[in-house]
Short mmCIF file of C-alpha atoms and ligand atoms in Angstrom, two decimals:
data_model
loop_
_atom_site.label_atom_id
_atom_site.label_comp_id
_atom_site.label_asym_id
_atom_site.label_seq_id
_atom_site.Cartn_x
_atom_site.Cartn_y
_atom_site.Cartn_z
CA UNK Q 5 43.84 2.48 -47.74
CA UNK Q 6 44.11 6.30 -48.58
CA UNK Q 7 44.65 7.64 -51.74
CA UNK Q 8 48.63 8.59 -50.90
CA UNK Q 9 49.06 5.09 -49.66
CA UNK Q 10 47.73 2.97 -52.17
CA UNK Q 11 50.34 1.12 -54.30
CA UNK Q 12 50.37 1.78 -57.86
CA UNK Q 13 52.33 -0.12 -60.57
CA UNK Q 14 52.59 0.20 -64.42
CA UNK Q 15 53.15 -2.58 -66.51
CA UNK Q 16 53.71 -2.29 -70.30
CA UNK Q 17 52.27 -4.78 -72.26
CA UNK Q 18 49.14 -5.93 -70.18
CA UNK Q 19 46.38 -6.48 -72.94
CA UNK Q 20 47.78 -9.90 -72.77
CA UNK Q 21 49.79 -12.96 -71.80
CA UNK Q 22 52.29 -12.40 -69.07
CA UNK Q 23 51.70 -8.73 -68.40
CA UNK Q 24 47.96 -9.29 -68.02
CA UNK Q 25 48.17 -11.82 -65.97
CA UNK Q 26 50.87 -9.98 -63.78
CA UNK Q 27 48.07 -7.21 -63.48
CA UNK Q 28 45.80 -9.27 -62.36
CA UNK Q 29 47.54 -10.86 -59.63
CA UNK Q 30 48.71 -7.30 -58.66
CA UNK Q 31 45.25 -5.89 -58.28
CA UNK Q 32 44.45 -9.53 -56.21
CA UNK Q 33 46.97 -7.95 -53.79
CA UNK Q 34 45.42 -4.74 -53.53
CA UNK Q 35 47.90 -2.68 -56.14
CA UNK Q 36 46.62 -0.25 -58.61
CA UNK Q 37 47.26 -0.36 -62.09
CA UNK Q 38 48.50 1.70 -65.24
CA UNK Q 39 48.42 -0.60 -67.86
CA UNK Q 40 50.01 -0.59 -71.43
CA UNK Q 41 49.03 -1.65 -75.11
CA UNK Q 42 49.95 -1.27 -78.58
CA UNK Q 43 47.58 -3.00 -80.71
CA UNK Q 44 45.14 -4.81 -78.83
CA UNK Q 45 43.12 -1.99 -76.94
CA UNK Q 46 40.05 -3.72 -76.41
CA UNK Q 47 41.74 -6.57 -74.75
CA UNK Q 48 43.47 -3.86 -72.51
CA UNK Q 49 40.07 -1.87 -71.49
CA UNK Q 50 38.65 -5.48 -70.54
CA UNK Q 51 41.71 -5.86 -68.48
CA UNK Q 52 40.91 -2.47 -67.12
CA UNK Q 53 37.40 -4.06 -66.48
CA UNK Q 54 38.39 -7.18 -64.68
CA UNK Q 55 41.06 -4.83 -62.26
CA UNK Q 56 37.84 -2.85 -61.37
CA UNK Q 57 35.79 -6.15 -60.64
CA UNK Q 58 38.75 -6.85 -58.04
CA UNK Q 59 37.79 -3.49 -56.38
CA UNK Q 60 41.04 -1.63 -57.62
CA UNK Q 61 41.59 1.30 -60.20
CA UNK Q 62 42.81 0.83 -63.38
CA UNK Q 63 44.13 2.73 -66.78
CA UNK Q 64 45.07 1.68 -69.70
CA UNK Q 65 47.64 3.54 -71.96
CA UNK Q 66 48.85 3.17 -75.47
CA UNK Q 67 52.85 2.56 -75.77
CA UNK Q 68 55.01 1.34 -78.61
CA UNK Q 69 58.02 0.02 -77.45
CA UNK Q 70 59.74 0.19 -80.60
CA UNK Q 71 59.17 3.95 -80.85
CA UNK Q 72 61.57 5.98 -78.20
CA UNK Q 73 60.75 9.14 -79.35
CA UNK Q 74 57.27 8.79 -78.31
CA UNK Q 75 58.46 8.14 -74.38
CA UNK Q 76 58.49 11.69 -73.53
CA UNK Q 77 54.69 12.09 -74.45
CA UNK Q 78 53.93 8.83 -72.85
CA UNK Q 79 55.28 9.89 -69.64
CA UNK Q 80 53.69 13.46 -69.68
CA UNK Q 81 50.64 11.48 -70.08
CA UNK Q 82 51.42 9.33 -67.48
CA UNK Q 83 52.09 12.22 -64.88
CA UNK Q 84 48.62 13.40 -65.81
CA UNK Q 85 46.70 10.17 -65.32
CA UNK Q 86 48.54 9.82 -61.42
CA UNK Q 87 47.04 13.64 -61.03
CA UNK Q 88 43.62 12.91 -62.26
CA UNK Q 89 43.06 9.37 -60.79
CA UNK Q 90 44.86 8.92 -57.77
CA UNK Q 91 45.76 12.86 -57.06
CA UNK Q 92 49.41 11.40 -56.98
CA UNK Q 93 52.57 12.44 -57.95
CA UNK Q 94 54.66 9.35 -58.06
CA UNK Q 95 53.80 5.68 -58.85
CA UNK Q 96 55.47 2.55 -57.09
CA UNK Q 97 56.32 -0.37 -59.19
CA UNK Q 98 57.33 -0.55 -62.66
CA UNK Q 99 57.31 -3.74 -64.60
CA UNK Q 100 58.82 -3.74 -68.12
CA UNK Q 101 57.26 -6.73 -69.72
CA UNK Q 102 56.09 -5.79 -73.23
CA UNK Q 103 57.56 -7.41 -75.79
CA UNK Q 104 57.82 -10.22 -78.95
CA UNK Q 105 58.95 -13.35 -79.58
CA UNK Q 106 61.06 -14.18 -82.87
CA UNK Q 107 62.62 -17.19 -84.07
CA UNK Q 108 65.12 -16.77 -87.15
CA UNK Q 109 68.92 -18.61 -87.24
CA UNK Q 110 71.74 -16.63 -86.51
CA UNK Q 111 72.75 -16.65 -90.32
CA UNK Q 112 69.44 -16.02 -91.59
CA UNK Q 113 68.36 -13.04 -89.08
CA UNK Q 114 68.08 -9.54 -91.05
CA UNK Q 115 69.33 -6.27 -89.93
CA UNK Q 116 65.79 -5.47 -89.71
CA UNK Q 117 64.66 -8.06 -87.65
CA UNK Q 118 67.54 -7.49 -85.53
CA UNK Q 119 66.72 -3.60 -85.18
CA UNK Q 120 62.87 -4.73 -84.17
CA UNK Q 121 64.08 -6.99 -81.15
CA UNK Q 122 66.80 -4.51 -80.03
CA UNK Q 123 64.21 -1.44 -80.38
CA UNK Q 124 61.63 -3.12 -78.31
CA UNK Q 125 63.20 -5.04 -75.69
CA UNK Q 126 66.58 -3.44 -74.91
CA UNK Q 127 66.53 0.55 -75.96
CA UNK Q 128 63.23 0.78 -75.17
CA UNK Q 129 63.16 -0.58 -71.61
CA UNK Q 130 66.35 1.37 -71.01
CA UNK Q 131 64.92 4.61 -72.30
CA UNK Q 132 61.19 4.19 -71.21
CA UNK Q 133 62.83 3.42 -67.67
CA UNK Q 134 64.64 6.31 -68.19
CA UNK Q 135 61.79 8.70 -68.64
CA UNK Q 136 59.59 7.27 -66.05
CA UNK Q 137 62.22 7.24 -63.23
CA UNK Q 138 61.21 11.02 -62.44
CA UNK Q 139 57.59 9.42 -62.03
CA UNK Q 140 59.09 6.14 -59.68
CA UNK Q 141 58.56 7.03 -55.88
CA UNK Q 142 61.84 6.61 -53.84
CA UNK Q 143 61.67 2.95 -52.08
CA UNK Q 144 60.03 2.03 -55.53
CA UNK Q 145 60.73 -0.97 -57.60
CA UNK Q 146 61.51 -2.03 -61.42
CA UNK Q 147 60.94 -5.51 -62.67
CA UNK Q 148 62.59 -6.38 -66.38
CA UNK Q 149 61.61 -9.11 -68.06
CA UNK Q 150 64.90 -11.40 -69.52
CA UNK Q 151 64.01 -15.16 -70.77
CA UNK Q 152 65.45 -18.52 -69.88
CA UNK Q 153 66.97 -18.46 -73.33
CA UNK Q 154 69.73 -15.63 -72.02
CA UNK Q 155 70.96 -18.77 -69.94
CA UNK Q 156 70.50 -21.61 -72.19
CA UNK Q 157 70.62 -21.98 -75.66
CA UNK Q 158 67.64 -22.96 -78.33
CA UNK Q 159 67.60 -22.74 -81.87
CA UNK Q 160 66.79 -19.73 -83.63
CA UNK Q 161 67.31 -17.63 -80.45
CA UNK Q 162 70.48 -15.46 -80.83
CA UNK Q 163 69.27 -12.08 -81.44
CA UNK Q 164 66.17 -12.24 -79.02
CA UNK Q 165 68.22 -13.96 -76.46
CA UNK Q 166 71.20 -11.07 -77.16
CA UNK Q 167 68.58 -8.55 -76.65
CA UNK Q 168 67.89 -10.60 -73.25
CA UNK Q 169 71.05 -10.71 -72.20
CA UNK Q 170 71.33 -7.11 -72.30
CA UNK Q 171 68.44 -6.69 -69.96
CA UNK Q 172 70.13 -8.88 -67.53
CA UNK Q 173 73.17 -6.82 -67.20
CA UNK Q 174 71.19 -3.21 -67.48
CA UNK Q 175 68.85 -4.56 -64.45
CA UNK Q 176 72.68 -4.90 -62.45
CA UNK Q 177 73.58 -1.51 -63.54
CA UNK Q 178 69.82 -0.32 -62.45
CA UNK Q 179 70.08 -1.90 -59.11
CA UNK Q 180 73.33 -0.28 -58.32
CA UNK Q 181 72.78 3.58 -59.61
CA UNK Q 182 68.82 3.53 -57.85
CA UNK Q 183 70.15 1.72 -54.83
CA UNK Q 184 70.80 5.27 -53.55
CA UNK Q 185 66.90 6.36 -53.97
CA UNK Q 186 65.96 2.70 -51.80
CA UNK Q 187 64.41 1.39 -55.72
CA UNK Q 188 65.34 -2.05 -55.99
CA UNK Q 189 65.64 -3.81 -59.54
CA UNK Q 190 65.46 -7.13 -60.52
CA UNK Q 191 65.30 -9.45 -63.83
CA UNK Q 192 62.36 -12.27 -64.13
CA UNK Q 193 63.44 -14.62 -66.42
CA UNK Q 194 60.55 -16.99 -67.57
CA UNK Q 195 60.78 -20.41 -69.33
CA UNK Q 196 58.55 -21.57 -71.92
CA UNK Q 197 55.38 -20.25 -71.23
CA UNK Q 198 51.82 -20.85 -72.57
CA UNK Q 199 51.21 -17.37 -74.38
CA UNK Q 200 50.44 -15.89 -77.74
CA UNK Q 201 54.04 -15.51 -77.90
CA UNK Q 202 55.99 -16.50 -80.84
CA UNK Q 203 52.90 -17.45 -82.59
CA UNK Q 204 51.58 -19.37 -79.46
CA UNK Q 205 53.75 -21.93 -80.25
CA UNK Q 206 54.46 -23.20 -76.89
CA UNK Q 207 50.98 -23.49 -76.24
CA UNK Q 208 49.51 -24.90 -79.86
CA UNK Q 209 52.22 -27.15 -80.80
CA UNK Q 210 52.06 -30.56 -79.50
CA UNK Q 211 55.34 -31.73 -80.54
CA UNK Q 212 57.21 -28.10 -79.23
CA UNK Q 213 55.10 -28.03 -75.94
CA UNK Q 214 55.90 -32.19 -75.14
CA UNK Q 215 59.63 -31.46 -75.60
CA UNK Q 216 59.84 -28.49 -73.59
CA UNK Q 217 57.97 -30.44 -70.89
CA UNK Q 218 60.64 -33.08 -71.00
CA UNK Q 219 63.28 -30.75 -70.65
CA UNK Q 220 61.52 -28.81 -67.23
CA UNK Q 221 62.30 -30.54 -63.95
CA UNK Q 222 58.52 -30.39 -62.99
CA UNK Q 223 57.49 -32.12 -65.96
CA UNK Q 224 55.27 -29.16 -67.93
CA UNK Q 225 55.66 -25.78 -69.84
CA UNK Q 226 54.23 -22.87 -67.59
CA UNK Q 227 51.25 -21.07 -67.70
CA UNK Q 228 50.76 -17.10 -67.31
CA UNK Q 229 49.70 -17.78 -63.96
CA UNK Q 230 53.42 -19.44 -62.83
CA UNK Q 231 54.86 -16.39 -63.99
CA UNK Q 232 52.64 -13.56 -62.52
CA UNK Q 233 52.19 -15.00 -59.55
CA UNK Q 234 55.96 -14.87 -59.07
CA UNK Q 235 56.08 -11.23 -60.05
CA UNK Q 236 53.18 -10.47 -57.62
CA UNK Q 237 55.33 -12.13 -55.05
CA UNK Q 238 58.54 -10.11 -56.13
CA UNK Q 239 56.44 -7.03 -55.50
CA UNK Q 240 54.59 -7.84 -52.57
CA UNK Q 241 55.14 -5.55 -49.18
CA UNK Q 242 58.00 -7.03 -47.38
CA UNK Q 243 59.83 -8.30 -50.34
CA UNK Q 244 62.32 -5.51 -50.30
CA UNK Q 245 65.83 -6.43 -49.80
CA UNK Q 246 66.22 -8.54 -53.00
CA UNK Q 247 67.97 -6.44 -55.65
CA UNK Q 248 70.11 -6.72 -58.78
CA UNK Q 249 68.89 -10.42 -58.79
CA UNK Q 250 68.01 -12.24 -61.55
CA UNK Q 251 65.15 -14.94 -60.88
CA UNK Q 252 64.40 -17.50 -63.66
CA UNK Q 253 60.86 -18.76 -63.25
CA UNK Q 254 60.86 -21.45 -65.67
CA UNK Q 255 59.85 -24.96 -63.54
CA UNK Q 256 63.56 -25.88 -63.79
CA UNK Q 257 64.26 -25.71 -67.66
CA UNK Q 258 67.26 -26.91 -69.00
CA UNK Q 259 68.84 -27.56 -65.45
P1 LIG A 328 52.20 -12.05 -75.63
O1 LIG A 328 51.17 -12.81 -75.00
O2 LIG A 328 52.79 -11.87 -77.11
O3 LIG A 328 51.94 -10.47 -75.28
C1 LIG A 328 53.01 -9.62 -75.45
C2 LIG A 328 52.16 -7.89 -74.70
O4 LIG A 328 53.42 -7.00 -75.31
C3 LIG A 328 51.12 -7.68 -75.42
O5 LIG A 328 49.94 -7.15 -74.37
C4 LIG A 328 51.44 -6.74 -76.70
O6 LIG A 328 50.61 -5.91 -76.82
C5 LIG A 328 52.70 -6.18 -76.01
N1 LIG A 328 53.64 -5.57 -77.09
C6 LIG A 328 53.89 -6.13 -78.16
N2 LIG A 328 55.22 -5.29 -78.87
C7 LIG A 328 54.70 -4.21 -78.77
C8 LIG A 328 55.29 -3.05 -78.66
N3 LIG A 328 56.42 -2.78 -79.70
N4 LIG A 328 55.16 -2.05 -77.94
C9 LIG A 328 54.73 -2.02 -77.00
N5 LIG A 328 53.64 -3.26 -76.62
C10 LIG A 328 53.89 -4.04 -77.15
O7 LIG A 328 53.76 -12.44 -75.16
P2 LIG A 328 53.98 -12.63 -73.47
O8 LIG A 328 54.34 -14.12 -72.92
O9 LIG A 328 53.16 -12.24 -72.20
O10 LIG A 328 55.70 -11.92 -73.21
C11 LIG A 328 55.46 -10.62 -72.20
C12 LIG A 328 57.07 -11.02 -71.56
O11 LIG A 328 57.52 -12.19 -71.57
C13 LIG A 328 58.20 -10.60 -73.32
O12 LIG A 328 59.25 -9.35 -72.83
C14 LIG A 328 58.57 -11.84 -73.60
O13 LIG A 328 60.03 -11.50 -74.64
C15 LIG A 328 58.65 -12.51 -72.49
N6 LIG A 328 58.90 -14.11 -72.22
C16 LIG A 328 58.04 -14.56 -72.40
C17 LIG A 328 58.40 -16.18 -72.74
C18 LIG A 328 56.85 -17.08 -73.11
O14 LIG A 328 57.23 -18.19 -73.49
N7 LIG A 328 55.86 -16.70 -73.52
C19 LIG A 328 59.38 -16.52 -72.03
C20 LIG A 328 60.58 -15.84 -71.69
C21 LIG A 328 60.00 -14.48 -71.89
P3 LIG A 328 49.10 -5.44 -77.91
O15 LIG A 328 48.42 -6.56 -78.24
O16 LIG A 328 48.22 -4.60 -77.52
O17 LIG A 328 49.97 -5.32 -78.97
#
């Protein structure tokens, strides 16, 4: 495949968890990657090595979703990387995945905690996408990450789920506004998945894991492969007529 027809995806928060799995699944599909990390630099470089071992090209860049003032410089960096590594001006797919988990009752949530969740999940996704838009190809695709928790309730997620609900509304508005450029925009809403998220509670706490499995139609919690595979499928060639949709990837949680 020539460099101009190579598909390039930018996946945020791909040093670990769902972002890493998505990046690797996309590489297996022949896609090159720009991936971001915040603190886990060596993990991100390991993901780059794994992608290169699959025969694809990858570059890791640092990004803090909580710092929207840095997004202009980040976009400039993406522009330089595209020129240097691919001799290209634009990329094809944006996967807004980076995020943090946090549990506190509505009554106990502080303004600082609310602001951090807001900045990373909602403001970050809004303005990072805005800054990257000139670098996204016409006909490209955006996947935003919500959560099953935006559909059903679970104790301690009022603030987190509020941000994810906003992501789902933003997805529909983006799908409408970017439709004229042929860009599709969809939300993936994972259920409970075994990652480091929220201190690794779903993976490491046997009681939580058993309870969540018992309220899931397919009888277990999700694994990163379940979500990375779904995002890669959404971004596969031929899947170009789905836009403005919320696709829950939860094995049927809380149906
Ligand atoms: P994870 O394993 O904890 O990984 C989080 C990723 O996001 C890491 O790569 C981390 O980078 C990055 N990140 C964290 N804070 C960041 C910040 N301020 N700026 C930029 N990057 C940041 O979590 P995950 O389970 O993969 O979650 C990924 C997404 O799925 C999140 O949006 C989460 O809300 C959503 N989700 C997860 C679940 C679940 O059960 N796991 C369910 C529903 C939705 P560094 O390590 O480099 O700092």
